[in-house]
XYZ file of C-alpha atoms in Angstrom:
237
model
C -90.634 -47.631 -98.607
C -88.353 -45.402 -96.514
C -91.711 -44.983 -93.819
C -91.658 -48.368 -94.085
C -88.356 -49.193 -93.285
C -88.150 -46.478 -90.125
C -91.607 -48.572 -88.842
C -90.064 -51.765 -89.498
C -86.738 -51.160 -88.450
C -85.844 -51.947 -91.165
C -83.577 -48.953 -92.293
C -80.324 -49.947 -89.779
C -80.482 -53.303 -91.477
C -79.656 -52.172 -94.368
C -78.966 -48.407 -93.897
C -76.625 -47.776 -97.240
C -79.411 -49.681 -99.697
C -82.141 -47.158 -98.067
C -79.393 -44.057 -97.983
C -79.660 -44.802 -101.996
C -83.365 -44.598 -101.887
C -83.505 -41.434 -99.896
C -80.824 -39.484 -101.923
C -83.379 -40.383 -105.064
C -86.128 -38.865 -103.436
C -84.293 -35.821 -102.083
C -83.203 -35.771 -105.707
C -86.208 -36.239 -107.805
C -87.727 -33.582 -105.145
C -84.823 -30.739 -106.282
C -85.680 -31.604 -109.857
C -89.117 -30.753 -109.751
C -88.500 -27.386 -107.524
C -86.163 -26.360 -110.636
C -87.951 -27.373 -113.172
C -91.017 -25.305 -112.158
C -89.414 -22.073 -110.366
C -86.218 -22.048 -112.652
C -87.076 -24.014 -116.217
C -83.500 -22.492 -117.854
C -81.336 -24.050 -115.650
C -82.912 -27.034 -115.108
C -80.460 -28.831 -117.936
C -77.415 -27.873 -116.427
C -79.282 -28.887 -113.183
C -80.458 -32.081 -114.231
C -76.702 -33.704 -115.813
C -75.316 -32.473 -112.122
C -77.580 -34.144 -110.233
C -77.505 -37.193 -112.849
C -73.774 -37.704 -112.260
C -74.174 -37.703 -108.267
C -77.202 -40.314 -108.854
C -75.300 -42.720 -111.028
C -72.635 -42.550 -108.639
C -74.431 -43.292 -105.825
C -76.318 -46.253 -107.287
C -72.862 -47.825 -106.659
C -74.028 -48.106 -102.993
C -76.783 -50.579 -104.305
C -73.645 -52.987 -105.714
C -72.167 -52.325 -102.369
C -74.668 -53.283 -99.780
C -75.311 -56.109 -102.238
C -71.678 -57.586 -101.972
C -72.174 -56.402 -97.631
C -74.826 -58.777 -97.276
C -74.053 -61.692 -99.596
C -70.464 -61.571 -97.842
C -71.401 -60.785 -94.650
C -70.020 -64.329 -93.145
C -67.266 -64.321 -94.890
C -64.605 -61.156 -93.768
C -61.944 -61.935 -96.138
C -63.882 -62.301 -98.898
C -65.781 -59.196 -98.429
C -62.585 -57.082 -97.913
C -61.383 -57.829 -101.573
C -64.808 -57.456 -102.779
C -64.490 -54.093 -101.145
C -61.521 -53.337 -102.828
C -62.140 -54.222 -106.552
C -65.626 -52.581 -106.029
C -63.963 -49.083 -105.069
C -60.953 -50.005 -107.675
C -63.068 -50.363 -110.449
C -65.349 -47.479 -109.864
C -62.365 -45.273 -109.750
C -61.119 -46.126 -112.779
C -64.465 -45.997 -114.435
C -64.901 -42.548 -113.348
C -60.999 -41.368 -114.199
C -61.582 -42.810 -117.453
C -64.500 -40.573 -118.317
C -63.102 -37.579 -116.774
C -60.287 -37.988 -119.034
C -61.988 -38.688 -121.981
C -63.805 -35.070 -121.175
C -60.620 -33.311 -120.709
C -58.948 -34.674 -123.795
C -61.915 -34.395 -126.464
C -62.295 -31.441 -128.513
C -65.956 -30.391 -127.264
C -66.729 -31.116 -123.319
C -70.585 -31.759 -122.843
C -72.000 -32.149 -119.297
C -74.861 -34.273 -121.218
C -72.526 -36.479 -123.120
C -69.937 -36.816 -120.281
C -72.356 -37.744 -118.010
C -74.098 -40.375 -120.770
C -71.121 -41.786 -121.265
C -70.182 -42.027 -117.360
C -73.686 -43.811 -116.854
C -73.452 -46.154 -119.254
C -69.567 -47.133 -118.459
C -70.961 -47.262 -114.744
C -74.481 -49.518 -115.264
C -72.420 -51.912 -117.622
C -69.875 -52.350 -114.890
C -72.784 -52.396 -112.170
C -74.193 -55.357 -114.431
C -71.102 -57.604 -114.517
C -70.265 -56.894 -110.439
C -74.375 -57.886 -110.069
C -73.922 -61.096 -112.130
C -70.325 -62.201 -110.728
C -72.281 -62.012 -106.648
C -75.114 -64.039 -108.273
C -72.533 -66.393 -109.968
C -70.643 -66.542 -106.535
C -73.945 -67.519 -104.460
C -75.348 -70.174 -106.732
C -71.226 -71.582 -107.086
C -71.050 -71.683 -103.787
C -74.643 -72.304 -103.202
C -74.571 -69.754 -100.429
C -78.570 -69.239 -98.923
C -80.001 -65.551 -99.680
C -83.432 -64.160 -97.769
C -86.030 -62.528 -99.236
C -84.568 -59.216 -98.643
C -81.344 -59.496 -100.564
C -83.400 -61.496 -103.472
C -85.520 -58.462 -103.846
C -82.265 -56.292 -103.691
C -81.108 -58.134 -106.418
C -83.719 -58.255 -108.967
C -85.425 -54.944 -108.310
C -81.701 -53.481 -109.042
C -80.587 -55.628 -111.767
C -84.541 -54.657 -113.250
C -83.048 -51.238 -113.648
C -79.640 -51.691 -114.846
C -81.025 -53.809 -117.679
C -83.567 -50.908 -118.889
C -80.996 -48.011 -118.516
C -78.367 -50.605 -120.548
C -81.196 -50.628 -122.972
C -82.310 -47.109 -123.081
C -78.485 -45.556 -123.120
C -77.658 -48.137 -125.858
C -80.850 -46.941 -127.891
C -80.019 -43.454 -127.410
C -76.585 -43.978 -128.354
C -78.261 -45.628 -131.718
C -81.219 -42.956 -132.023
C -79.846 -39.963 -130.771
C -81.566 -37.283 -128.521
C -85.177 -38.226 -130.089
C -85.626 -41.255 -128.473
C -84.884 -38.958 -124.856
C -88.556 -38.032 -125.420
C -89.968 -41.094 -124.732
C -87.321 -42.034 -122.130
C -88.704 -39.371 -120.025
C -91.717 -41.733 -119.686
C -89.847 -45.257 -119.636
C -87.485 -44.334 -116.709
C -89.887 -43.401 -114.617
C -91.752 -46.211 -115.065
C -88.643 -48.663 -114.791
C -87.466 -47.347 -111.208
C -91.627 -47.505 -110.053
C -91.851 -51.233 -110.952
C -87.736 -51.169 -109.379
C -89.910 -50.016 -106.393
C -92.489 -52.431 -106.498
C -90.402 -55.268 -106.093
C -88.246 -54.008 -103.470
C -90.946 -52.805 -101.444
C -92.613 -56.522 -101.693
C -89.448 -57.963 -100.921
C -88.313 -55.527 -97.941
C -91.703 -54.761 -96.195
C -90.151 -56.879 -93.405
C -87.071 -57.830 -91.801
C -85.856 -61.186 -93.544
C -81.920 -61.918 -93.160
C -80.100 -64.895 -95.339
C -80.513 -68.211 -93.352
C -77.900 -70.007 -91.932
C -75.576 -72.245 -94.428
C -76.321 -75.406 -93.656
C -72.699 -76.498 -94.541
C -68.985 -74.493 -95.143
C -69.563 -72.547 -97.957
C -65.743 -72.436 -98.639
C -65.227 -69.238 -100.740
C -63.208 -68.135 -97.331
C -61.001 -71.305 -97.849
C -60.750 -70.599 -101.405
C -59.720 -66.722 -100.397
C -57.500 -67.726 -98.235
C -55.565 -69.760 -100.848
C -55.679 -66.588 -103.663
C -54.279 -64.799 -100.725
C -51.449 -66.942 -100.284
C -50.764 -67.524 -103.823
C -50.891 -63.594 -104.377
C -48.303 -62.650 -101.172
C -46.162 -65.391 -102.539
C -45.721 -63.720 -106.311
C -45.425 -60.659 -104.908
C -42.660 -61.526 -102.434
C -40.832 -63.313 -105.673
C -41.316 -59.685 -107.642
C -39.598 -57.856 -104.256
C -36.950 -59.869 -104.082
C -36.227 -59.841 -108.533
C -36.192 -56.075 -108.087
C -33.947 -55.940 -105.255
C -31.439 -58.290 -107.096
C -31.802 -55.725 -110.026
C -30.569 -52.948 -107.890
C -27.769 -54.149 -106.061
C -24.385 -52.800 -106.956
């Protein structure tokens, strides 16, 4: 996919969708090395390199939302801004969770981290799909395949970190054979969908989530200039 892209010219298109692709590789790459040449620290390797990953694979949501929004500025800033709110808090939430407990564990830190993450990764996927077919906003090829090859994986990491959660660490043995295969057929559909260049057409009428915006805006500098001006009444002498 990534030659592919570079041929196609492809890659600038959509440069932090394949940035996720080529951190996985670079990745998956490392692993092996360690595994082979150092097979006692490849654990401690392994959860390191896990939390980076699931972190990244926020860059998916991201050039999701980029595209989708990409005719509508205003829109896309917020969308910027809840994206990078939520994944803070996701990730202060776990780290304090790890600091607080009475046993820290790389492996269940970083479990817990991934599944907090895909589940949120889920909803932000399914509110852009809701927010394209409410505002019946026209997607190419290329996003479509970003889409489903993406929400193909969330859905089988929900399912295998919600099974292991259930099971325990025996079901990890055969999850070192599902995953795999999960982020190959992942692969398969994105590299039908993105062997060429095909951007979203042209709206053939005002989609009017900007208009919409606009008026949350409004509404939202309004309140807050009613909460400035409460709190300077309260401290007046």
């Amino acid at each position: 996919m990534l030659l592919r892209a570079l041929q196609g010219k492809i890659f600038t298109r959509y440069p932090i969708f394949y940035f996720y692709l080529s951190y996985v590789l670079l990745e998956s790459l490392l692993r092996f090395y360690v595994y082979l040449s150092h097979p006692g620290f490849y654990s401690r390797f392994y959860w390191g390199t896990q939390f980076v990953s699931v972190a990244v694979g926020y860059a998916v949501i991201w050039e999701i939302y980029r595209q989708a929004l990409r005719r509508y500025p205003g829109t896309a800033r917020m969308a910027k801004g809840v994206l990078l709110t939520v994944f803070a808090l996701v990730v202060s939430k776990v780290f304090v969770n790890s600091l607080t407990g009475p046993v820290w564990s790389p492996a269940k830190s970083t479990a817990e981290l991934e599944r907090n993450l895909r589940t949120v990764q889920g909803i932000l996927l399914l509110a852009v799909v809701a927010l394209l077919a409410y505002y019946a906003i026209p997607v190419g090829r290329n996003l479509k395949g970003m889409i489903v090859g993406y929400g193909f994986f969330i859905g089988t990491s929900l399912i295998h970190l919600t099974l292991r959660s259930h099971l325990g660490d025996a079901f990890q043995v055969w999850w070192q054979y599902l995953q795999p295969a999960a982020y190959a057929l992942s692969l398969l559909i994105w590299c039908a969908a993105l062997w060429s260049y095909q951007p979203n057409p042209q709206p053939q009428r005002a989609a009017g989530i900007e208009e919409d915006y606009e008026l949350l805006a409004a509404e939202t500098r309004r309140m807050l200039a009613q909460v400035r001006a409460y709190l300077a009444r309260g401290v007046r002498p």
